[in-house]
């Protein structure tokens, strides 16, 4: 049967209860989830039934020779005597006419000669010469024994005749005494001859037939003919029993395999290393038919036979990968990923594998995992393409691997922040050309920046036409990087159910890891450091959407260059039902967690954001993007500290829940605002939050247009010890329901509720 469908939750009950704590769970949604669970469970039970009998043992025939690991399989079944009208299976072995054969095609035997001519059997070894020589020796010995026995019989008969003559002569003794005496002598001689002849006959018969493994009589080479025939048969049996051993060879390297003349009866070869013995690139190669086309895992030997690598966990070292972080391992790593896809196995990273200028791609259901403490995929130059990408794939897993960028460069030259042409002194030989976009940041003040296109680059001089600026001032030492979203470490593009887990990212990637137009992708327990623009990114663009992405338990570490931590953004397509939970984000320049544009049903819960340095920096932001308003976003139970601008900022959005957050040490605690003409911010719920020690207001509602910020709820909040007003609404706000809130210790006022048509509860 097909692979059971993986159960993926379709609905966030936690999000529903956070927003509707007094309502029961939606029954139809519960039924739907239970039905999905039942479907997956039923398919698992059915799949288990294909494998397991009722007595707990595997079903008959479920484990075939092809399913065995190469190390467990010699390619031979135990040999039996060939018989007609018998079913033989591929790789069965038989004895027939003193020869060993291997079955190539499952069939019911008929006439052996006909079956052999039809290609159903392959000769592995012919022992006919050995057995024939033994049988000839035996027959010659038996014939010689028969001749000896005949001679002995004749001698015995002659002796008997002589004895009769002697008796007759004795009867005539009275006639001639001297003749009698002579006859008596002759009789005595004849008697001795008779005894010797009989003994010789008996010895010859014993030599022909005695099976005892000991000399028949004294002297060299006095073993029996039957003894030697038995020895020949034993040798034949020994040769047959060792045929399986003879069928498995060992060579040192792939090159040695290519140079070897492997006999036809050998089915598997152990290679001790790829380029050298012990380089961790060896493995078992099995004989296969001519591949079309030949791949990196195929080797052709000297006799033209083809061999195919068989492994469960495949390393780039099997394809000449070096793994020292310096050598260009682009091709070997891609070969390992392709092998894992072709054989439904796993690719292991067991070293530092470098890729200077291109991307590695991964196919369906491939797992890439770290198999050593230094398991690393490294980008060594500045290029505009993801280092590792899965495009329209399903079930890709990347786990326990480091991905790092050692590119980027520094420049010098006194320049003032502003647009226009700027010239810098930079290293020679950078992987950039005229027209490339670059981002330039001050080393001393990284929140001062310029972005523009290279207009000239020669030697150590680079000129950039700046079109975008941030900050102000003049400085002479700069960080410079390729400015492009494709400068990405790990990209799932149009994928389904792909996962990055326990991946460590570092270096000056523009984007760390992203799900672009994906469904059910997951980023779980990863660790990112120093990513320039967005560390983790769920991104919807034209031609697709993002749905059900999970960003959970990640550690996002910023640097003086890091702009945004986690971003969920619907640019020209929707992002829906994304979960951002349990992450820790710190030391960002502009935003810790951002949700924007066409974002619906996004849940941001249980995260910690600590430190957003820019004067406009925000811990968690939900904002308009591409003229599309976010809707139904939930910002709940987060801890936000040290955001210089705002702790939570919601602008030009609908139906946003801001609940049970702990906000301290920020510029302003919570700001809900309308900032774009003609677009309203409405239906937000600000409940159960605690805001303290902020330099400005605890909670503020604001609008640039009358009546365009309203229909909100504000209740159950605690706002204390802030530098501005505890809770503030400005004059353009409208229809806000202020419930019971607690405000105390604030510098300007405890609350100041301006605007129109507000409903004020017991704010104290």
XYZ file of C-alpha atoms in Angstrom:
764
model
C 0.000 0.000 0.000
C 1.037 3.656 -0.230
C 2.910 5.459 2.536
C 0.475 6.488 5.318
C -0.455 10.161 5.262
C 1.305 12.204 7.910
C -1.005 13.873 10.395
C -0.646 17.660 10.332
C -2.870 19.850 12.569
C -5.188 22.065 10.548
C -6.274 24.346 13.364
C -4.712 26.000 16.431
C -6.945 25.265 19.419
C -4.480 27.115 21.672
C -4.917 30.237 19.582
C -8.707 29.879 19.702
C -8.758 29.537 23.483
C -6.399 32.482 23.928
C -8.844 34.633 21.990
C -12.019 33.009 23.297
C -11.284 31.801 26.833
C -14.967 31.494 27.750
C -16.098 29.613 24.670
C -15.991 25.842 24.157
C -13.746 24.451 21.471
C -15.396 24.501 18.019
C -16.923 21.071 17.616
C -16.569 20.792 13.856
C -12.882 21.633 14.120
C -12.391 18.993 16.844
C -14.255 16.399 14.740
C -12.120 17.266 11.738
C -8.873 16.871 13.708
C -10.056 13.546 15.198
C -11.021 12.326 11.713
C -7.570 13.219 10.417
C -5.952 11.404 13.355
C -8.195 8.374 12.743
C -7.275 8.336 9.052
C -3.551 8.388 9.830
C -3.988 5.730 12.561
C -6.006 3.448 10.244
C -3.416 3.771 7.495
C -0.614 2.974 9.973
C -2.506 -0.142 11.178
C -3.067 -1.252 7.574
C 0.590 -0.627 6.737
C 1.676 -2.617 9.817
C -0.545 -5.470 8.678
C 1.414 -5.630 5.421
C 4.555 -6.286 7.450
C 3.533 -8.245 10.568
C 1.610 -11.483 11.154
C -0.798 -11.992 14.039
C 1.886 -13.969 15.908
C 4.165 -10.917 15.914
C 6.566 -12.204 13.263
C 7.231 -10.670 9.867
C 5.038 -11.789 6.982
C 6.548 -14.458 4.783
C 8.544 -13.051 1.908
C 8.631 -9.527 3.336
C 12.430 -9.536 3.658
C 14.074 -10.270 0.305
C 17.691 -10.407 -0.700
C 17.386 -6.946 -2.230
C 16.267 -5.572 1.153
C 19.353 -6.778 3.007
C 22.230 -4.421 3.680
C 25.220 -5.248 1.479
C 27.259 -6.265 4.513
C 24.731 -9.034 5.288
C 24.315 -10.370 1.773
C 26.881 -12.380 -0.200
C 24.644 -12.764 -3.239
C 24.321 -16.569 -2.756
C 21.668 -18.784 -1.243
C 22.786 -22.163 0.204
C 23.416 -24.545 -2.705
C 21.134 -27.580 -3.324
C 21.097 -30.326 -5.916
C 19.247 -29.317 -9.090
C 16.025 -31.226 -9.771
C 13.439 -30.868 -12.467
C 9.915 -29.509 -11.853
C 11.194 -27.356 -8.964
C 10.706 -23.605 -8.429
C 14.021 -21.787 -8.157
C 14.313 -18.111 -7.233
C 16.748 -15.460 -8.399
C 20.059 -15.918 -6.554
C 19.332 -19.583 -5.723
C 22.431 -21.778 -6.176
C 22.514 -25.434 -7.253
C 24.904 -28.298 -8.031
C 24.452 -29.963 -11.421
C 26.886 -32.273 -13.241
C 29.769 -31.408 -10.899
C 29.271 -27.620 -11.390
C 27.886 -24.737 -9.313
C 25.238 -22.496 -10.906
C 23.415 -19.317 -9.783
C 19.778 -18.683 -10.722
C 19.246 -15.430 -12.631
C 15.473 -15.622 -13.206
C 12.803 -17.099 -10.953
C 11.334 -20.133 -12.777
C 10.123 -23.732 -12.501
C 12.851 -26.043 -13.784
C 12.413 -28.258 -16.823
C 15.385 -29.648 -18.765
C 18.564 -28.111 -17.358
C 20.228 -27.622 -20.747
C 17.152 -25.787 -22.023
C 16.934 -23.618 -18.902
C 20.628 -22.761 -19.154
C 20.338 -21.857 -22.845
C 17.372 -19.596 -21.982
C 19.564 -17.529 -19.644
C 18.004 -18.734 -16.415
C 21.285 -19.992 -14.935
C 24.804 -18.579 -14.690
C 27.813 -20.906 -14.317
C 29.833 -19.933 -11.250
C 32.415 -22.742 -11.138
C 32.921 -26.079 -12.923
C 34.413 -28.762 -10.702
C 34.182 -31.441 -13.418
C 37.931 -31.544 -14.025
C 38.696 -32.093 -10.337
C 36.059 -34.764 -9.893
C 36.858 -36.323 -13.279
C 40.551 -36.653 -12.415
C 39.638 -38.247 -9.089
C 37.215 -40.661 -10.692
C 39.818 -41.574 -13.347
C 42.396 -42.256 -10.642
C 39.897 -44.360 -8.768
C 38.915 -46.381 -11.865
C 42.558 -46.931 -12.792
C 43.293 -48.128 -9.277
C 40.342 -50.479 -9.301
C 41.404 -51.858 -12.719
C 44.952 -52.342 -11.494
C 43.628 -54.112 -8.431
C 41.516 -56.365 -10.604
C 44.576 -57.278 -12.720
C 46.564 -57.951 -9.569
C 43.784 -60.066 -8.159
C 43.584 -62.035 -11.427
C 47.327 -62.611 -11.378
C 47.115 -63.749 -7.789
C 44.309 -66.150 -8.654
C 46.309 -67.609 -11.533
C 49.269 -68.003 -9.257
C 47.068 -69.732 -6.733
C 45.684 -72.077 -9.403
C 49.196 -72.888 -10.577
C 50.178 -73.562 -7.025
C 47.218 -75.937 -6.638
C 48.178 -77.787 -9.803
C 51.718 -78.025 -8.570
C 50.501 -79.436 -5.289
C 48.435 -82.085 -7.143
C 51.483 -83.018 -9.188
C 53.519 -83.251 -6.010
C 50.941 -85.602 -4.482
C 51.003 -87.821 -7.556
C 54.735 -87.852 -7.478
C 54.620 -88.858 -3.825
C 52.300 -91.780 -4.675
C 55.006 -93.003 -7.099
C 57.737 -92.807 -4.470
C 57.957 -96.550 -4.197
C 58.935 -96.708 -7.845
C 61.836 -94.297 -7.597
C 63.049 -92.926 -4.248
C 65.250 -90.223 -5.770
C 62.343 -88.997 -7.896
C 60.152 -88.916 -4.801
C 62.710 -86.831 -2.941
C 62.919 -84.395 -5.847
C 59.123 -84.255 -6.080
C 58.869 -83.557 -2.354
C 61.234 -80.560 -2.811
C 59.127 -79.287 -5.683
C 55.971 -79.634 -3.614
C 57.499 -77.573 -0.830
C 58.456 -74.819 -3.281
C 54.997 -74.842 -4.876
C 53.350 -74.542 -1.432
C 55.366 -71.370 -0.650
C 54.443 -69.841 -4.034
C 50.792 -70.515 -3.403
C 50.857 -68.748 0.000
C 52.611 -65.665 -1.433
C 50.179 -65.393 -4.357
C 47.148 -65.496 -2.073
C 48.618 -62.778 0.152
C 49.304 -60.571 -2.899
C 45.748 -61.016 -4.139
C 44.295 -60.024 -0.742
C 46.525 -56.920 -0.527
C 45.502 -55.773 -4.023
C 41.836 -56.091 -3.163
C 42.349 -54.137 0.085
C 44.267 -51.344 -1.763
C 41.381 -50.991 -4.210
C 38.583 -50.811 -1.652
C 39.862 -49.882 1.848
C 38.352 -46.414 2.843
C 40.461 -46.014 5.999
C 42.513 -42.764 6.008
C 45.756 -44.634 6.778
C 48.377 -46.547 4.758
C 47.322 -50.043 3.688
C 50.897 -51.239 4.243
C 54.290 -49.732 4.890
C 56.181 -47.688 2.351
C 55.552 -44.402 0.530
C 52.302 -43.718 -1.322
C 50.612 -46.865 -0.027
C 47.158 -45.296 0.512
C 44.244 -46.951 -1.246
C 42.731 -45.790 -4.537
C 39.390 -45.271 -2.754
C 41.221 -43.044 -0.249
C 42.469 -40.775 -3.019
C 39.063 -40.658 -4.674
C 37.564 -39.618 -1.331
C 40.203 -36.888 -0.999
C 39.303 -35.549 -4.432
C 35.632 -35.446 -3.521
C 36.451 -33.608 -0.288
C 38.420 -31.012 -2.253
C 35.498 -30.485 -4.583
C 33.097 -30.009 -1.652
C 35.493 -27.553 -0.027
C 35.707 -25.553 -3.222
C 31.940 -25.479 -3.486
C 31.458 -24.410 0.124
C 33.928 -21.559 -0.319
C 32.254 -20.271 -3.500
C 30.308 -17.684 -1.492
C 33.572 -16.395 -0.055
C 35.120 -16.341 -3.514
C 32.103 -14.317 -4.675
C 33.052 -11.348 -2.438
C 36.273 -9.477 -3.177
C 38.113 -6.636 -1.484
C 40.031 -3.791 -3.143
C 41.640 -0.687 -1.682
C 40.027 2.180 -3.642
C 37.538 3.041 -6.369
C 40.467 3.363 -8.775
C 41.579 -0.140 -7.841
C 38.085 -1.444 -8.528
C 38.121 0.216 -11.952
C 41.483 -1.426 -12.710
C 40.500 -4.898 -11.460
C 39.463 -7.875 -13.593
C 36.694 -9.305 -11.412
C 35.567 -12.874 -12.279
C 31.994 -13.291 -13.366
C 30.986 -15.299 -10.330
C 31.842 -12.406 -7.941
C 28.728 -10.434 -6.996
C 30.031 -7.922 -4.438
C 33.268 -6.054 -3.826
C 34.310 -4.305 -0.625
C 36.143 -1.023 -1.344
C 38.249 0.136 1.618
C 38.328 3.821 0.657
C 37.381 6.247 -2.096
C 40.807 7.713 -2.896
C 42.817 6.052 -0.116
C 42.281 3.244 2.366
C 40.506 4.521 5.464
C 39.394 7.891 4.050
C 35.774 7.144 5.098
C 34.717 7.013 1.465
C 34.673 3.239 0.986
C 31.723 0.881 0.872
C 30.249 -2.197 -0.734
C 29.752 -2.238 -4.507
C 27.459 -4.825 -6.112
C 27.446 -6.049 -9.687
C 24.681 -4.468 -11.798
C 23.655 -4.334 -15.420
C 24.911 -1.435 -17.521
C 23.439 1.770 -16.009
C 21.867 4.373 -18.248
C 23.171 6.878 -17.544
C 26.105 6.051 -15.289
C 26.103 8.064 -12.057
C 28.734 9.071 -9.535
C 28.021 5.888 -7.581
C 28.858 3.575 -10.515
C 32.282 2.124 -11.381
C 33.203 0.049 -14.457
C 35.948 -2.539 -13.958
C 38.653 -3.685 -16.354
C 36.441 -6.378 -17.893
C 33.624 -3.913 -18.542
C 31.378 -5.012 -15.678
C 29.484 -2.308 -13.787
C 29.420 -1.934 -10.001
C 27.056 0.148 -7.882
C 27.675 1.540 -4.399
C 25.246 0.373 -1.734
C 25.065 2.296 1.549
C 22.454 3.413 4.062
C 24.098 6.631 5.268
C 25.986 8.138 2.335
C 28.856 10.609 2.771
C 30.294 13.060 0.219
C 33.584 11.303 0.970
C 32.306 8.370 -1.106
C 32.545 10.674 -4.147
C 36.011 12.234 -3.517
C 34.746 14.768 -0.954
C 37.593 16.161 1.160
C 35.688 17.853 3.976
C 38.456 20.176 5.146
C 36.513 23.410 4.668
C 38.925 24.638 1.990
C 38.637 22.257 -0.972
C 35.710 22.808 -3.335
C 33.370 19.939 -2.415
C 30.419 21.169 -4.476
C 30.235 18.093 -6.734
C 30.784 15.382 -4.069
C 28.132 16.834 -1.755
C 25.601 17.074 -4.581
C 26.386 13.464 -5.514
C 25.638 12.373 -1.937
C 22.313 14.239 -1.985
C 21.430 12.687 -5.361
C 22.350 9.203 -4.113
C 20.151 9.660 -1.036
C 17.253 10.633 -3.306
C 17.786 7.727 -5.715
C 18.039 5.054 -3.006
C 15.660 6.588 -0.424
C 18.414 6.794 2.146
C 20.136 9.521 4.191
C 23.021 11.861 3.408
C 25.484 12.318 6.241
C 27.730 15.328 6.671
C 30.939 14.194 8.371
C 33.299 17.120 7.837
C 33.403 20.730 6.649
C 32.310 20.765 3.009
C 32.778 23.987 1.055
C 30.776 25.410 -1.839
C 32.186 28.679 -3.192
C 29.753 29.839 -5.846
C 26.707 27.642 -6.501
C 23.849 25.899 -4.710
C 23.221 22.376 -3.494
C 19.726 21.047 -4.220
C 17.798 18.349 -2.380
C 15.099 16.029 -3.715
C 11.962 14.567 -2.139
C 12.148 12.931 1.288
C 15.912 13.198 1.616
C 17.294 13.511 5.137
C 20.569 15.375 5.596
C 22.110 14.940 9.017
C 25.306 15.781 10.839
C 27.425 12.734 11.615
C 30.371 14.481 13.291
C 30.975 17.394 15.643
C 32.279 19.500 12.745
C 29.437 18.620 10.347
C 29.316 21.821 8.290
C 28.164 23.115 4.916
C 30.205 26.243 4.174
C 29.759 29.145 1.750
C 33.206 30.616 1.037
C 32.449 33.451 -1.397
C 29.776 36.106 -1.889
C 27.147 34.913 -4.341
C 23.447 35.491 -4.873
C 21.988 32.011 -4.588
C 20.949 29.838 -1.623
C 23.626 27.482 -0.340
C 21.130 24.644 0.205
C 17.733 24.567 -1.512
C 14.727 22.284 -1.873
C 12.446 23.456 -4.683
C 8.891 22.065 -4.928
C 9.857 19.063 -2.809
C 8.186 17.085 -0.045
C 9.486 15.759 3.246
C 13.067 17.060 3.117
C 14.765 17.039 6.536
C 17.950 18.919 7.469
C 19.101 18.077 10.986
C 22.132 18.621 13.247
C 24.176 20.423 10.595
C 26.088 23.714 10.739
C 25.688 26.087 7.805
C 28.095 29.006 7.717
C 29.144 31.927 5.524
C 32.756 33.087 5.538
C 32.207 35.767 2.874
C 31.547 39.459 3.218
C 34.316 42.040 3.256
C 35.378 45.283 4.865
C 36.066 48.569 3.116
C 37.687 51.845 4.032
C 37.284 55.402 2.840
C 35.772 58.479 4.434
C 32.160 58.793 3.282
C 29.102 60.620 4.572
C 25.800 58.770 4.752
C 23.767 59.929 1.747
C 22.744 59.083 -1.780
C 24.979 59.339 -4.832
C 28.383 57.961 -5.772
C 30.649 56.658 -2.984
C 34.144 55.205 -3.391
C 35.762 52.609 -1.092
C 39.032 50.751 -0.836
C 38.271 47.004 -0.748
C 40.112 43.691 -1.207
C 40.971 42.693 -4.770
C 39.406 39.605 -6.349
C 35.958 39.776 -4.756
C 33.206 37.737 -6.368
C 31.242 40.818 -7.445
C 30.686 42.664 -10.710
C 29.262 45.969 -11.838
C 25.507 46.031 -11.216
C 25.547 43.908 -8.055
C 23.700 45.436 -5.109
C 25.673 45.889 -1.891
C 24.823 46.946 1.626
C 27.333 49.160 3.450
C 27.270 49.621 7.242
C 29.485 51.580 9.549
C 31.724 49.437 11.732
C 31.393 51.831 14.655
C 27.691 52.616 14.080
C 26.080 49.644 12.242
C 22.640 51.315 12.292
C 24.037 53.782 9.742
C 23.732 52.195 6.352
C 23.775 52.722 2.606
C 22.493 50.448 -0.144
C 23.296 50.762 -3.814
C 24.638 49.211 -7.022
C 28.308 48.783 -7.878
C 29.189 51.085 -10.774
C 32.921 50.358 -10.904
C 35.282 47.757 -9.418
C 38.929 47.461 -10.375
C 41.839 46.304 -8.272
C 41.117 47.550 -4.760
C 38.783 50.414 -5.731
C 34.985 50.054 -5.671
C 32.402 52.737 -6.503
C 28.770 52.384 -5.421
C 25.789 54.505 -6.462
C 23.846 54.749 -3.189
C 20.055 54.983 -3.471
C 18.871 53.980 0.033
C 20.256 55.294 3.311
C 19.711 54.882 7.029
C 21.053 57.067 9.811
C 23.482 59.934 9.371
C 27.111 60.866 9.862
C 30.537 60.319 8.369
C 32.782 57.325 8.919
C 35.750 55.648 7.233
C 35.461 51.955 8.179
C 32.678 49.829 6.680
C 31.146 46.367 6.584
C 30.100 45.460 3.013
C 27.950 42.538 1.790
C 25.983 41.394 -1.225
C 22.485 42.765 -0.749
C 20.062 40.190 -2.101
C 17.434 37.900 -0.618
C 18.884 34.974 -2.546
C 22.033 35.120 -0.420
C 20.336 32.519 1.772
C 21.646 29.617 3.838
C 18.676 27.215 3.600
C 15.654 27.718 1.350
C 12.466 25.642 1.104
C 10.728 26.990 -2.010
C 7.232 25.751 -2.855
C 7.754 22.763 -0.585
C 5.461 20.631 1.555
C 6.334 19.306 4.988
C 10.050 20.119 4.925
C 11.911 20.497 8.220
C 15.051 22.175 9.534
C 15.858 20.979 13.041
C 18.846 21.707 15.275
C 20.592 23.491 12.411
C 23.225 26.063 13.390
C 23.567 29.074 11.069
C 26.290 31.702 11.242
C 27.986 34.303 9.108
C 26.828 37.051 6.797
C 23.983 35.395 4.941
C 21.346 37.939 3.966
C 18.607 35.432 4.931
C 19.174 32.482 7.240
C 16.413 29.962 6.524
C 13.128 30.511 4.757
C 9.874 28.879 3.706
C 8.739 30.538 0.499
C 5.265 29.581 -0.735
C 5.418 26.427 1.352
C 2.892 24.288 3.216
C 3.568 22.679 6.565
C 7.286 23.483 6.656
C 8.917 23.603 10.096
C 11.927 25.327 11.652
C 12.459 23.763 15.064
C 15.184 24.270 17.693
C 17.641 25.895 15.312
C 20.360 28.364 16.316
C 21.252 31.362 14.143
C 23.949 33.970 14.712
C 24.742 37.180 12.875
C 22.400 36.830 9.892
C 22.194 40.228 8.160
C 18.545 40.707 7.197
C 16.142 37.978 8.357
C 17.233 34.949 10.359
C 14.043 32.900 9.835
C 11.571 33.905 7.152
C 8.101 32.692 6.084
C 7.470 34.496 2.809
C 4.494 34.448 0.444
C 4.943 35.770 -3.100
C 3.102 35.547 -6.416
C 2.199 32.081 -7.582
C 1.678 30.503 -4.177
C 1.147 31.040 -0.466
C 2.553 30.006 2.896
C 0.336 27.911 5.130
C 0.917 26.082 8.381
C 4.609 26.899 8.742
C 5.893 26.309 12.290
C 8.761 28.373 13.713
C 9.267 26.872 17.163
C 11.977 26.841 19.829
C 14.661 28.606 17.818
C 17.520 30.684 19.216
C 18.051 33.769 17.058
C 21.214 35.634 18.013
C 21.804 38.989 16.426
C 24.936 41.018 15.944
C 25.706 44.634 15.232
C 24.665 43.919 11.610
C 21.485 41.889 12.238
C 18.308 43.697 11.191
C 15.315 41.387 11.769
C 15.006 38.187 13.763
C 11.919 36.253 12.616
C 9.721 37.565 9.808
C 6.347 36.335 8.535
C 5.364 38.346 5.499
C 2.694 38.066 2.832
C 4.138 40.130 0.002
C 2.027 39.325 -3.058
C 0.512 36.126 -1.626
C -0.976 35.116 1.721
C 0.710 33.611 4.729
C -1.838 31.727 6.829
C -1.949 29.839 10.123
C 1.754 30.265 10.817
C 2.883 29.519 14.390
C 5.823 31.440 15.907
C 6.271 30.001 19.401
C 8.888 29.541 22.084
C 11.690 31.338 20.257
C 14.390 33.517 21.839
C 15.470 36.534 19.782
C 18.093 39.000 20.953
C 20.378 41.824 19.855
C 18.543 42.951 16.721
C 18.803 46.337 15.061
C 15.236 46.946 13.854
C 12.703 44.231 14.734
C 12.677 41.071 16.830
C 9.598 39.353 15.342
C 7.706 40.885 12.416
C 4.346 39.968 10.864
C 3.278 41.960 7.845
C 1.256 42.231 4.668
C -1.233 39.537 3.725
C -0.885 37.609 6.985
C -3.917 35.799 8.389
C -4.307 33.727 11.538
C -0.646 34.009 12.544
C 0.089 33.104 16.177
C 3.057 34.716 17.949
C 3.145 33.185 21.412
C 5.557 32.403 24.221
C 8.566 34.091 22.626
C 11.290 36.193 24.256
C 12.694 39.272 22.515
C 15.604 40.926 24.300
C 17.254 44.009 22.822
C 16.330 45.914 19.658
C 18.861 48.691 19.317
C 17.634 51.194 16.744
C 15.658 54.225 17.940
C 12.677 52.904 15.967
C 13.322 49.291 16.901
C 10.345 47.083 17.841
C 10.154 43.840 19.781
C 7.099 42.430 17.958
C 5.484 44.294 15.057
C 2.296 43.659 13.048
C 2.064 46.069 10.127
C 0.649 46.799 6.699
C 2.660 45.447 3.760
C 2.232 45.942 0.028
C -0.995 47.812 0.829
C -2.474 44.655 2.427
C -3.507 44.555 6.095
C -2.703 41.685 8.455
C -5.824 40.113 9.936
C -6.391 37.879 12.948
C -2.820 37.895 14.234
C -2.421 36.853 17.894
C 0.465 38.236 19.985
C 0.210 36.416 23.304
C 2.303 35.523 26.364
C 5.561 36.944 25.039
C 8.374 38.551 27.030
C 9.811 41.710 25.477
C 12.733 43.656 26.915
C 14.929 46.485 25.754
C 13.265 47.441 22.469
C 14.307 51.072 22.106
C 11.264 52.021 20.015
C 8.198 49.947 20.964
C 7.632 46.657 22.760
C 4.629 45.719 20.578
C 3.659 47.819 17.570
C 0.453 47.257 15.553
C -0.184 49.564 12.611
C -2.829 49.492 9.890
C -4.056 46.022 10.818
C -7.362 44.332 11.660
C -8.419 42.119 14.536
C -5.062 41.759 16.292
C -4.979 40.215 19.775
C -2.290 41.528 22.171
C -2.681 39.536 25.364
C -0.758 38.501 28.470
C 2.586 39.886 27.331
C 5.311 40.998 29.748
C 6.965 44.176 28.445
C 9.745 46.060 30.225
C 12.538 48.509 29.567
C 11.305 49.520 26.118
C 10.759 52.950 24.603
C 6.961 52.519 24.635
C 5.177 49.381 25.813
C 2.367 48.927 23.254
C 1.433 51.193 20.349
C -1.712 50.559 18.290
C -1.843 53.070 15.478
C -3.223 54.104 12.119
C -0.320 55.483 10.080
C -1.431 55.190 6.441
C -4.074 57.457 4.989
C -7.293 55.721 4.020
C -6.471 52.495 5.905
C -8.067 51.832 9.299
C -6.664 50.014 12.312
C -9.636 48.353 13.988
C -10.792 45.502 16.176
C -7.633 45.055 18.246
C -7.811 43.569 21.754
C -5.209 44.710 24.286
C -5.799 42.561 27.360
C -3.935 41.200 30.350
C -0.545 42.726 29.541
C 1.976 44.007 32.075
C 4.059 47.007 30.987
C 6.699 48.551 33.227
C 9.789 50.722 33.238
C 9.416 51.998 29.682
C 10.806 55.438 28.858
C 7.568 56.653 27.251
C 3.915 55.545 27.500
C 2.763 52.142 28.688
C -0.067 51.730 26.130
C -0.948 54.179 23.377
C -3.698 54.307 20.726
C -3.030 56.806 17.936
C -4.263 57.800 14.469
C -3.373 60.288 11.759
C -6.984 60.333 10.533
C -10.044 60.851 12.710
C -12.052 57.685 13.415
C -9.533 55.437 11.658
C -8.205 53.877 14.857
C -11.021 52.411 16.891
C -13.349 49.580 17.809
C -10.625 48.285 20.107
C -10.743 46.710 23.568
C -8.294 47.610 26.346
C -8.764 45.824 29.669
C -7.011 43.870 32.386
C -3.650 45.538 31.758
C -1.127 46.760 34.317
C 0.946 49.802 33.339
C 3.453 50.966 35.937
C 6.567 53.062 36.410
C 6.719 54.248 32.820
C 8.205 57.586 31.750
C 5.056 58.785 29.968
C 1.365 58.079 30.471
C 0.136 54.704 31.716
C -2.603 54.409 29.060
C -3.073 57.069 26.389
C -5.471 57.530 23.466
C -5.058 60.538 21.169
C -7.709 62.815 19.717
C -8.283 60.974 16.436
C -9.114 57.650 18.086
C -12.696 56.470 18.254
C -14.883 53.876 20.019
C -12.366 52.132 22.272
C -13.756 50.058 25.140
C -11.528 50.691 28.152
C -12.259 48.086 30.786
C -10.608 47.643 34.156
C -6.896 48.468 33.927
C -4.357 49.305 36.636
C -1.998 52.250 36.103
C 0.379 53.555 38.772
C 3.772 55.153 39.155
C 3.806 56.587 35.638
C 5.556 59.942 35.209
C 3.241 62.048 33.001
C -0.160 60.648 33.946
C -1.781 57.380 34.887
C -4.162 57.570 31.944
C -5.328 60.155 29.415
C -8.180 58.963 27.223
C -8.672 61.479 24.429
C -10.723 60.842 21.291
C -14.439 60.212 20.822
C -17.098 57.677 21.773
C -14.891 55.683 24.137
C -16.403 53.404 26.751
C -14.431 53.866 29.967
C -14.445 51.300 32.740
C -12.761 51.373 36.136
C -9.261 52.313 35.057
C -7.289 53.107 38.217
